[in-house]
Amino acid sequence: MYIGLGNIPLDAAALHAVIRLTNDKIIMNTVPYFINGSEYHSKSTRRLDIYNPALGKVIRQVAAASREDVDAAVKAALAAFPAWAATPPAKRAQVMFKFLHLINQSLNEFAQIVSEEHGKTIDDAIGSISRGIEVIEYCCGIPSHLKSDFTANVAGNVDAYNIRQPLGVCAGITPFNFPAMVPMWMFPVAISCGNTFVLKPSEKVPSASLFMARKLKEAGLPDGVFNVVVGDKEAVDAVLEHPDIQAVSFVGSTSIGQYIYQKGSQHNKRVQALCGAKNHMIVMPDADMEQATDALIGAAYGSAGERCMAISVAVAVGDEVADDLIARLTPRVKNLKVGAFDCSGIEMGPVVSKQSYDKINGYIETGLKEGAKLVVDGRGIKIDGYESGYFIGGCLFDRVSPDMTIYKEEIFGPVLSVVRVKDYETALKLVNDHEYGNGTAIFTRDGDTARHFSMNAKIGMVGINVPIPVPVAYHSFGGWKRSIFGGFAIHGAEGVRFYTKLKTITARWPSGIRSGSQFNFKRGSDA
Ligand code: NAD
């Protein structure tokens, strides 16, 4: 039986869990928003399709938020701000402790929600949620993180001290690739600092945000402190132009990030925009080749390459290293187990959408046309029972050169390019000349080379024999060059700085009270 939804034919048997039949009418399950502590149903008639990428089919829809919807969320957040900002940090931390407990308790259910809409394996989903959980753990210590400086006697009987105050209503705009973790980079820090928050998650993967909103409510977060609206450019523009939003955190592609930064700044908002990447891993002749190969398999193909910290370029120093690397990688890439997230033993799921699928295949075609050697071709794979899914097997290119499109642009798929260089200096220059500067790694046994690289790479996050150097939550995450706009890294101490305003107070008190005449103090009580 086929059901037409717009121009997409749907197999009802595969969708029985999400389509309700009422009086012979077919209603697509619609994801609500979360505003002022309750589910909120938009009046917007524009609907966005949400896919299960393994099936290649629409499983539910969400209304595309209008300006009115965004305004409703901001109004709720604005109303909740004064009381929440005045709540002692230790009380805010108690909500974080409860939220942490609830998320830990429901990890498997949460991972299922992430994987169904994104396509990543359950293990990947659990891993990424766990990295988000680390940020919540950091926020449980917010009373300490908000402690500030005090200088006694900056002048005769004058003291100076800093306090950091919350900004007001903050907004987050997040990408599809980490439906739970990237929002968790933002809102736990924002709200534990005393702000209220409006999250606009990727319209491709909204259910994880709704899940977190419900858990925050269960944890005792007051209504209006955390709100979720889902939409596309219309909703984003409404956020960027809204006069009551003080700060915007964005994570996504560079072209959109630059737009968000410019437009948000024009509207006087504090903006942090973390963007696209092309991460290089240098393999030196003295590297442990087995370790380097393992690292590349995980870093290039994990999560189907849809990670902003994925390694997409392996820079082999010397032909001998390159030949060895290709020989070791080839069978591993060919044998990657690709399948749907809910099948066992899977290493790599589908890519997120038909659009991504076509784009990645287009890059592979371009790579071939421009003269790179496709050593492993993962195109055209079919998975039994998931024939319409957006699956691409691991792809490995050798002899990629810096003038090629597949070297210059972010592919965001399971495609690794090997670039051959003659020496370390050329490798370092490649890393530094690339427009992106998110992450990089070097594999070597030589401390001097490693140290030189860590000091001289123009990149925000550097790994030494660590392929994906994503900082733990109490450090901060952020790239350089066109991988970031606005200069603020995310979470950790930088996150606290982003979500608070510095105030410096200089105080002198008049003398005379200590005599006790006004307050009838007993002798010695002012000691
Ligand atoms: P994207 O830029 O397409 O979307 C990100 C957000 O912007 C979404 O919420 C989306 O709704 C919104 N958006 C999309 N088009 C818009 C438009 N025209 N105007 C206004 N808003 C718009 O990114 P994506 O495809 O969801 O995610 C993949 C990208 O994110 C990759 O480039 C990846 O490198 C990057 N990323 C970066 C980091 C980082 O920390 N640097 C982390 C994760 C992902």
Coordinates of C-alpha atoms and ligand atoms in Angstrom, one line a residue:
M1 CA 0.0 0.0 0.0
Y2 CA 1.4 3.4 -0.9
I3 CA 0.4 6.7 0.6
G4 CA 1.2 9.9 -1.2
L5 CA 2.5 12.6 1.0
G6 CA 3.3 15.6 -1.1
N7 CA 5.4 14.1 -3.9
I8 CA 7.0 11.4 -1.7
P9 CA 5.6 7.9 -2.0
L10 CA 5.5 6.2 1.4
D11 CA 5.4 2.6 2.3
A12 CA 2.7 2.4 5.0
A13 CA 3.9 -0.9 6.3
A14 CA 7.3 0.5 7.1
L15 CA 5.7 3.5 8.8
H16 CA 3.0 1.9 10.9
A17 CA 4.5 3.2 14.1
V18 CA 4.3 6.8 13.1
I19 CA 1.2 7.2 11.0
R20 CA -2.2 7.2 12.8
L21 CA -5.3 6.3 10.8
T22 CA -8.3 8.3 11.9
N23 CA -11.6 7.9 10.1
D24 CA -9.7 6.7 7.0
K25 CA -7.7 9.9 7.1
I26 CA -3.9 9.7 7.2
I27 CA -2.3 12.0 9.7
M28 CA 1.5 12.3 9.8
N29 CA 2.8 12.4 13.4
T30 CA 4.0 15.9 14.0
V31 CA 6.7 16.9 16.4
P32 CA 5.6 19.7 18.8
Y33 CA 7.7 22.5 20.1
F34 CA 8.3 23.1 23.8
I35 CA 7.4 26.6 25.1
N36 CA 6.9 27.8 28.7
G37 CA 7.0 24.3 30.1
S38 CA 4.5 22.7 27.8
E39 CA 4.2 21.2 24.3
Y40 CA 3.3 23.9 21.9
H41 CA 1.6 23.3 18.5
S42 CA 2.4 25.9 15.8
K43 CA -0.3 27.3 13.6
S44 CA 2.2 27.3 10.7
T45 CA 0.9 25.3 7.8
R46 CA 4.3 24.9 6.3
R47 CA 5.5 21.4 7.2
L48 CA 9.1 20.0 7.1
D49 CA 9.7 16.3 6.6
I50 CA 11.8 14.3 9.0
Y51 CA 13.4 11.2 7.6
N52 CA 14.7 7.9 8.8
P53 CA 17.8 7.9 6.6
A54 CA 18.2 4.2 6.7
L55 CA 14.8 3.7 5.2
G56 CA 15.0 6.8 3.0
K57 CA 11.5 7.7 4.1
V58 CA 9.6 10.3 5.9
I59 CA 8.7 9.2 9.4
R60 CA 7.2 12.3 10.9
Q61 CA 6.9 16.0 10.2
V62 CA 7.4 19.3 12.1
A63 CA 5.8 22.7 11.5
A64 CA 8.3 25.3 10.2
A65 CA 8.3 27.9 13.0
S66 CA 7.0 31.3 12.0
R67 CA 8.0 34.7 13.6
E68 CA 5.0 34.4 15.9
D69 CA 6.2 31.0 17.2
V70 CA 9.7 32.4 17.8
D71 CA 8.2 35.4 19.5
A72 CA 6.1 33.1 21.8
A73 CA 9.2 31.3 22.8
V74 CA 11.2 34.5 23.5
K75 CA 8.3 36.0 25.5
A76 CA 8.3 32.9 27.7
A77 CA 12.0 33.0 28.1
L78 CA 12.0 36.8 28.9
A79 CA 9.3 36.4 31.5
A80 CA 11.2 33.5 33.2
F81 CA 14.5 35.4 33.2
P82 CA 14.3 37.7 36.4
A83 CA 13.4 34.9 38.8
W84 CA 15.8 32.4 37.2
A85 CA 18.7 34.9 37.2
A86 CA 18.0 35.6 40.9
T87 CA 18.0 31.9 41.8
P88 CA 21.2 31.1 43.7
P89 CA 23.7 29.2 41.5
A90 CA 23.8 26.3 43.9
K91 CA 20.0 25.9 43.4
R92 CA 20.5 26.1 39.6
A93 CA 23.1 23.4 40.0
Q94 CA 20.6 21.1 41.8
V95 CA 18.4 21.2 38.6
M96 CA 21.5 20.2 36.6
F97 CA 22.2 17.3 39.0
K98 CA 18.6 16.0 38.5
F99 CA 18.8 16.5 34.8
L100 CA 22.1 14.6 34.7
H101 CA 20.5 11.7 36.6
L102 CA 17.5 11.6 34.3
I103 CA 19.6 11.6 31.1
N104 CA 21.8 8.9 32.4
Q105 CA 18.8 6.8 33.3
S106 CA 17.3 7.1 29.8
L107 CA 20.5 6.8 27.8
N108 CA 19.3 3.9 25.6
E109 CA 15.9 5.5 24.8
F110 CA 17.6 8.8 24.1
A111 CA 20.2 7.1 21.7
Q112 CA 17.3 5.4 19.9
I113 CA 15.7 8.8 19.2
V114 CA 19.0 10.3 18.0
S115 CA 19.8 7.4 15.7
E116 CA 16.4 7.0 14.2
E117 CA 16.4 10.6 12.8
H118 CA 20.2 10.9 12.2
G119 CA 21.1 7.4 11.1
K120 CA 24.2 7.0 13.3
T121 CA 24.8 3.7 15.1
I122 CA 23.5 3.3 18.6
D123 CA 27.1 3.1 19.9
D124 CA 27.9 6.4 18.2
A125 CA 24.7 8.0 19.6
I126 CA 25.5 6.8 23.1
G127 CA 29.1 8.1 22.7
S128 CA 28.0 11.5 21.6
I129 CA 25.3 11.8 24.3
S130 CA 28.0 10.9 26.8
R131 CA 30.2 13.8 25.6
G132 CA 27.1 16.1 26.1
I133 CA 26.6 14.6 29.6
E134 CA 30.1 15.8 30.5
V135 CA 29.0 19.3 29.9
I136 CA 26.1 18.8 32.3
E137 CA 28.5 17.4 34.8
Y138 CA 30.6 20.6 34.4
C139 CA 27.6 22.7 35.0
C140 CA 26.8 20.9 38.3
G141 CA 29.8 22.9 39.5
I142 CA 28.5 26.2 38.3
P143 CA 28.8 27.9 41.8
S144 CA 32.6 27.4 41.5
H145 CA 32.8 28.4 37.9
L146 CA 31.1 31.7 38.7
K147 CA 33.4 32.6 41.5
S148 CA 35.3 35.7 40.7
D149 CA 38.3 38.0 41.6
F150 CA 38.5 40.3 44.6
T151 CA 41.3 42.8 45.3
A152 CA 41.4 44.3 48.7
N153 CA 42.6 47.9 49.1
V154 CA 43.1 49.0 45.5
A155 CA 43.3 52.5 47.1
G156 CA 42.9 53.5 50.7
N157 CA 39.9 51.5 52.1
V158 CA 38.7 50.9 48.5
D159 CA 38.1 47.3 47.3
A160 CA 37.5 46.1 43.8
Y161 CA 35.8 42.9 42.6
N162 CA 34.3 41.3 39.5
I163 CA 31.0 39.6 39.1
R164 CA 29.7 37.8 36.0
Q165 CA 26.0 38.3 35.4
P166 CA 23.7 36.4 33.0
L167 CA 22.9 38.1 29.7
G168 CA 19.1 37.4 29.5
V169 CA 17.5 35.4 26.7
C170 CA 20.0 33.4 24.7
A171 CA 19.4 31.3 21.6
G172 CA 21.0 28.2 20.1
I173 CA 20.9 27.2 16.5
T174 CA 22.3 23.7 16.0
P175 CA 23.2 21.3 13.1
F176 CA 22.0 17.9 12.2
N177 CA 25.1 15.9 13.0
F178 CA 24.9 15.8 16.8
P179 CA 21.2 16.1 17.7
A180 CA 21.9 15.8 21.4
M181 CA 25.6 16.7 22.0
V182 CA 25.8 20.1 20.2
P183 CA 22.7 21.5 22.0
M184 CA 24.2 20.2 25.2
W185 CA 27.4 22.2 24.5
M186 CA 25.2 25.3 24.8
F187 CA 22.1 25.3 27.0
P188 CA 23.4 23.6 30.2
V189 CA 26.1 26.3 30.4
A190 CA 23.7 29.1 29.4
I191 CA 21.0 28.2 31.9
S192 CA 23.2 27.3 34.8
C193 CA 24.8 30.8 34.4
G194 CA 21.3 32.2 35.0
N195 CA 20.1 32.8 31.4
T196 CA 17.0 31.6 29.8
F197 CA 17.2 29.8 26.4
V198 CA 15.5 29.3 23.1
L199 CA 16.8 26.3 21.1
K200 CA 16.3 26.0 17.3
P201 CA 17.6 22.6 16.5
S202 CA 18.2 21.3 13.0
E203 CA 14.8 20.6 11.4
K204 CA 16.2 17.2 10.3
V205 CA 16.6 15.9 13.8
P206 CA 14.3 17.8 16.2
S207 CA 13.1 15.0 18.5
A208 CA 16.2 14.9 20.7
S209 CA 15.7 18.5 21.7
L210 CA 12.1 17.8 22.6
F211 CA 13.2 14.8 24.7
M212 CA 15.7 17.0 26.6
A213 CA 13.1 19.7 27.2
R214 CA 10.8 17.2 28.8
K215 CA 13.7 15.9 31.0
L216 CA 14.6 19.4 32.1
K217 CA 11.0 20.0 33.2
E218 CA 11.0 16.7 35.1
A219 CA 14.3 17.9 36.7
G220 CA 12.4 20.9 38.1
L221 CA 13.5 23.6 35.7
P222 CA 11.0 26.5 36.0
D223 CA 8.7 27.0 33.0
G224 CA 10.1 29.3 30.3
V225 CA 13.7 28.8 31.2
F226 CA 14.3 26.4 28.3
N227 CA 12.2 26.5 25.1
V228 CA 12.4 24.7 21.7
V229 CA 11.1 25.9 18.4
V230 CA 11.9 24.0 15.1
G231 CA 12.2 25.6 11.7
D232 CA 14.4 26.8 8.9
K233 CA 15.6 30.1 7.7
E234 CA 12.4 31.9 8.6
A235 CA 12.9 30.9 12.3
V236 CA 16.6 31.6 12.2
D237 CA 16.0 35.1 10.9
A238 CA 13.3 35.7 13.5
V239 CA 15.9 34.7 16.2
L240 CA 18.6 36.9 14.7
E241 CA 16.4 40.0 14.5
H242 CA 14.5 39.6 17.8
P243 CA 15.2 42.6 20.0
D244 CA 14.9 40.5 23.2
I245 CA 17.5 37.9 22.4
Q246 CA 21.0 38.9 23.8
A247 CA 23.2 36.2 22.5
V248 CA 23.2 33.5 19.8
S249 CA 25.3 30.3 19.7
F250 CA 25.5 28.7 16.3
V251 CA 27.1 25.4 15.2
G252 CA 26.8 24.5 11.5
S253 CA 28.3 25.1 8.1
T254 CA 30.6 28.0 7.4
S255 CA 28.4 29.8 4.9
I256 CA 25.4 29.8 7.2
G257 CA 27.7 30.6 10.2
Q258 CA 29.1 33.6 8.6
Y259 CA 25.6 34.9 7.8
I260 CA 24.5 34.2 11.4
Y261 CA 27.5 36.1 12.8
Q262 CA 27.1 39.1 10.5
K263 CA 23.3 39.4 10.9
G264 CA 23.3 38.7 14.6
S265 CA 26.1 41.3 15.2
Q266 CA 24.2 43.8 13.1
H267 CA 21.3 43.3 15.6
N268 CA 23.7 43.9 18.5
K269 CA 23.8 40.3 19.7
R270 CA 26.8 38.5 21.1
V271 CA 27.4 35.7 18.6
Q272 CA 29.6 32.6 18.6
A273 CA 29.5 30.6 15.4
L274 CA 31.4 27.3 15.2
C275 CA 31.6 26.2 11.6
G276 CA 32.9 23.8 8.9
A277 CA 36.2 21.9 8.8
K278 CA 38.7 20.0 6.8
N279 CA 40.8 18.3 9.4
H280 CA 44.3 16.9 8.4
M281 CA 46.2 14.2 10.1
I282 CA 49.9 14.1 9.5
V283 CA 51.5 10.7 9.5
M284 CA 55.3 11.0 10.0
P285 CA 57.7 8.2 9.0
D286 CA 58.4 7.3 12.6
A287 CA 54.7 6.9 13.5
D288 CA 53.3 3.7 14.9
M289 CA 51.6 2.7 11.6
E290 CA 49.1 0.3 13.2
Q291 CA 48.0 3.0 15.6
A292 CA 47.7 5.6 12.8
T293 CA 45.7 3.2 10.6
D294 CA 43.3 2.4 13.5
A295 CA 43.0 6.1 14.2
L296 CA 42.2 6.9 10.6
I297 CA 39.5 4.3 10.3
G298 CA 37.7 5.6 13.4
A299 CA 38.3 9.3 12.7
A300 CA 37.4 9.3 8.9
Y301 CA 34.6 6.8 8.8
G302 CA 33.0 7.0 12.3
S303 CA 29.5 8.5 12.1
A304 CA 29.8 8.2 8.3
G305 CA 32.3 11.1 8.3
E306 CA 29.6 13.5 9.4
R307 CA 31.6 15.0 12.2
C308 CA 33.2 18.5 12.3
M309 CA 36.2 16.8 13.9
A310 CA 36.4 13.9 11.4
I311 CA 39.7 13.5 9.7
S312 CA 39.1 13.9 6.0
V313 CA 42.8 14.3 4.9
A314 CA 45.6 12.0 5.8
V315 CA 48.9 13.7 5.0
A316 CA 51.5 11.0 4.4
V317 CA 55.1 12.2 4.8
G318 CA 57.1 10.3 2.1
D319 CA 55.9 7.8 -0.5
E320 CA 56.9 4.9 1.7
V321 CA 54.5 6.0 4.4
A322 CA 51.8 6.7 1.9
D323 CA 52.1 3.2 0.3
D324 CA 52.1 1.5 3.7
L325 CA 49.1 3.5 4.8
I326 CA 47.1 2.8 1.6
A327 CA 48.0 -0.9 1.9
R328 CA 46.8 -1.0 5.5
L329 CA 43.7 1.1 5.0
T330 CA 42.3 -0.5 1.9
P331 CA 41.1 -3.8 3.3
R332 CA 39.8 -2.1 6.5
V333 CA 37.8 0.4 4.5
K334 CA 36.4 -2.3 2.1
N335 CA 35.3 -4.3 5.1
L336 CA 33.5 -1.6 7.1
K337 CA 30.1 -2.9 8.2
V338 CA 27.5 -0.5 6.9
G339 CA 23.9 -0.8 7.8
A340 CA 20.9 0.6 9.7
F341 CA 21.4 1.8 13.2
D342 CA 19.2 -0.9 14.7
C343 CA 21.0 -3.8 13.1
S344 CA 23.7 -5.4 15.2
G345 CA 27.4 -5.2 14.5
I346 CA 27.2 -2.1 12.4
E347 CA 30.1 0.3 12.2
M348 CA 28.7 3.0 9.9
G349 CA 25.1 4.1 9.2
P350 CA 23.7 6.0 6.2
V351 CA 24.3 9.7 5.6
V352 CA 21.6 12.0 6.8
S353 CA 19.6 12.9 3.6
K354 CA 19.2 12.4 -0.1
Q355 CA 20.7 15.8 -0.5
S356 CA 23.8 14.8 1.4
Y357 CA 23.9 11.5 -0.4
D358 CA 23.9 13.2 -3.8
K359 CA 26.4 15.8 -2.7
I360 CA 28.9 13.3 -1.5
N361 CA 28.5 11.2 -4.7
G362 CA 29.0 14.4 -6.6
Y363 CA 32.3 15.0 -4.8
I364 CA 33.5 11.5 -5.6
E365 CA 32.8 12.0 -9.3
T366 CA 34.6 15.3 -9.2
G367 CA 37.6 13.7 -7.4
L368 CA 37.9 11.2 -10.2
K369 CA 37.5 13.8 -12.9
E370 CA 40.2 15.9 -11.3
G371 CA 42.7 13.0 -11.4
A372 CA 42.6 11.5 -7.8
K373 CA 42.9 7.8 -7.6
L374 CA 39.8 6.1 -6.0
V375 CA 41.3 3.1 -4.2
V376 CA 38.1 2.1 -2.5
D377 CA 34.8 3.0 -4.0
G378 CA 31.9 2.8 -1.6
R379 CA 29.3 4.1 -4.0
G380 CA 26.2 2.2 -4.9
I381 CA 26.0 -0.2 -2.0
K382 CA 22.6 -1.7 -1.2
I383 CA 21.6 -2.9 2.2
D384 CA 19.0 -5.7 2.4
G385 CA 15.7 -4.5 3.7
Y386 CA 16.9 -0.9 3.4
E387 CA 17.1 -0.5 -0.3
S388 CA 16.0 3.2 -0.3
G389 CA 18.4 4.2 2.5
Y390 CA 21.1 6.8 2.0
F391 CA 24.1 4.4 2.3
I392 CA 27.5 5.2 1.1
G393 CA 30.3 2.7 1.9
G394 CA 33.8 3.9 2.9
C395 CA 35.7 5.7 0.1
L396 CA 39.4 6.1 0.0
F397 CA 41.3 8.4 -2.4
D398 CA 45.0 8.4 -3.0
R399 CA 47.2 11.0 -4.8
V400 CA 44.9 13.9 -3.9
S401 CA 46.5 17.3 -4.5
P402 CA 45.8 20.7 -2.9
D403 CA 44.3 22.1 -6.0
M404 CA 41.5 19.5 -6.2
T405 CA 38.0 20.3 -5.1
I406 CA 37.9 17.2 -2.8
Y407 CA 40.9 18.6 -1.0
K408 CA 39.6 22.2 -0.7
E409 CA 36.0 21.6 0.3
E410 CA 34.3 19.9 3.2
I411 CA 32.6 16.7 1.9
F412 CA 31.0 15.7 5.2
G413 CA 30.8 12.0 4.3
P414 CA 32.8 8.8 4.6
V415 CA 35.5 9.9 2.2
L416 CA 39.2 10.0 3.2
S417 CA 41.8 11.7 0.9
V418 CA 45.5 10.8 1.2
V419 CA 47.8 13.6 0.2
R420 CA 51.5 12.7 -0.3
V421 CA 54.1 15.2 0.7
K422 CA 57.9 15.1 0.8
D423 CA 58.6 16.4 4.3
Y424 CA 57.2 17.7 7.6
E425 CA 57.5 21.4 6.6
T426 CA 55.3 20.8 3.5
A427 CA 52.7 19.0 5.7
L428 CA 52.6 21.8 8.2
K429 CA 52.2 24.4 5.4
L430 CA 49.2 22.4 4.0
V431 CA 47.5 22.5 7.4
N432 CA 48.2 26.2 7.8
D433 CA 47.2 27.2 4.3
H434 CA 43.8 25.6 4.4
E435 CA 40.9 28.0 4.9
Y436 CA 39.5 25.8 7.8
G437 CA 41.2 25.5 11.2
N438 CA 39.0 23.3 13.4
G439 CA 41.1 20.3 14.3
T440 CA 44.3 18.5 13.3
A441 CA 46.5 15.7 14.4
I442 CA 50.0 14.4 14.0
F443 CA 51.2 10.9 14.5
T444 CA 54.8 10.6 15.4
R445 CA 57.2 9.2 18.0
D446 CA 59.3 12.3 18.1
G447 CA 58.6 14.8 20.8
D448 CA 60.4 17.7 19.1
T449 CA 58.3 17.3 15.9
A450 CA 55.1 17.0 18.0
R451 CA 55.9 20.0 20.0
H452 CA 56.8 22.1 17.0
F453 CA 53.5 21.1 15.4
S454 CA 51.4 21.9 18.4
M455 CA 53.0 25.3 18.7
N456 CA 52.9 26.2 15.0
A457 CA 49.7 24.7 13.6
K458 CA 47.2 27.5 13.0
I459 CA 44.3 25.3 14.2
G460 CA 42.1 25.5 17.3
M461 CA 42.4 21.9 18.5
V462 CA 45.5 19.8 18.0
G463 CA 46.0 16.1 18.7
I464 CA 49.3 14.4 19.2
N465 CA 48.8 10.7 18.4
V466 CA 45.1 11.5 19.1
P467 CA 43.1 11.7 15.9
I468 CA 40.0 13.5 17.2
P469 CA 41.2 15.9 19.9
V470 CA 37.7 17.0 21.1
P471 CA 38.4 18.8 24.4
V472 CA 36.7 17.5 27.5
A473 CA 33.9 19.6 28.9
Y474 CA 36.0 21.5 31.3
H475 CA 38.3 22.7 28.5
S476 CA 36.6 24.6 25.6
F477 CA 35.9 23.6 22.0
G478 CA 36.5 25.8 19.1
G479 CA 38.4 26.2 15.8
W480 CA 40.4 29.0 14.1
K481 CA 40.2 30.7 10.7
R482 CA 36.9 30.1 8.8
S483 CA 35.9 27.4 11.3
I484 CA 34.7 30.0 13.7
F485 CA 33.2 33.5 13.8
G486 CA 32.9 35.6 16.9
G487 CA 36.0 34.3 18.7
F488 CA 34.3 32.6 21.6
A489 CA 34.9 28.8 21.9
I490 CA 32.1 26.8 23.4
H491 CA 31.5 25.2 26.8
G492 CA 34.0 25.1 29.7
A493 CA 35.4 28.4 31.0
E494 CA 34.9 30.1 27.6
G495 CA 31.3 29.0 27.6
V496 CA 30.8 30.7 31.0
R497 CA 32.5 33.8 29.7
F498 CA 30.2 33.8 26.6
Y499 CA 27.0 33.5 28.6
T500 CA 27.9 36.1 31.2
K501 CA 28.7 39.8 31.3
L502 CA 31.6 41.0 33.3
K503 CA 30.9 43.7 35.9
T504 CA 33.6 45.3 38.0
I505 CA 32.6 46.9 41.3
T506 CA 34.8 49.4 43.1
A507 CA 33.6 50.0 46.6
R508 CA 34.4 52.4 49.5
W509 CA 32.3 52.5 52.6
P510 CA 31.8 55.6 54.8
S511 CA 33.2 55.4 58.2
G512 CA 31.4 55.9 61.5
I513 CA 29.1 52.9 61.9
R514 CA 31.7 50.9 63.8
S515 CA 31.3 53.3 66.8
G516 CA 28.0 51.4 67.3
S517 CA 25.9 54.5 68.0
Q518 CA 23.3 53.7 65.3
F519 CA 23.0 50.0 65.7
N520 CA 23.7 49.5 69.4
F521 CA 26.4 47.0 68.7
K522 CA 28.0 45.5 71.8
R523 CA 31.7 46.2 72.2
G524 CA 33.7 43.8 70.1
S525 CA 30.8 42.6 67.9
D526 CA 32.4 44.2 64.8
A527 CA 35.5 42.1 65.0
Ligands
NAD1 P1 23.8 23.9 8.3 O1 24.6 25.1 8.3 O2 23.1 23.5 7.1 O3 22.6 24.1 9.4 C1 22.9 24.5 10.7 C2 21.7 25.3 11.3 O4 21.5 26.4 10.5 C3 20.4 24.4 11.3 O5 19.7 24.7 12.5 C4 19.6 25.0 10.1 O6 18.2 25.0 10.2 C5 20.1 26.4 10.0 N1 20.1 26.9 8.6 C6 20.3 26.1 7.5 N2 20.2 26.9 6.4 C7 20.0 28.2 6.8 C8 19.8 29.4 6.1 N3 19.9 29.5 4.8 N4 19.6 30.5 6.9 C9 19.5 30.4 8.2 N5 19.7 29.3 8.9 C10 19.9 28.1 8.2 O7 24.7 22.7 8.9 P2 24.3 21.2 8.9 O8 24.3 20.6 7.5 O9 23.1 20.9 9.8 O10 25.6 20.6 9.7 C11 26.8 20.3 9.1 C12 27.8 21.4 9.2 O11 28.0 21.7 10.6 C13 29.2 21.0 8.7 O12 29.7 22.0 8.0 C14 30.0 20.7 10.0 O13 31.3 20.9 9.9 C15 29.4 21.8 10.9 N6 29.6 21.5 12.3 C16 30.5 22.2 12.9 C17 30.8 22.0 14.3 C18 31.9 22.8 15.0 O14 31.9 22.7 16.2 N7 32.7 23.5 14.3 C19 30.2 20.9 14.9 C20 29.2 20.2 14.3 C21 28.9 20.5 12.9

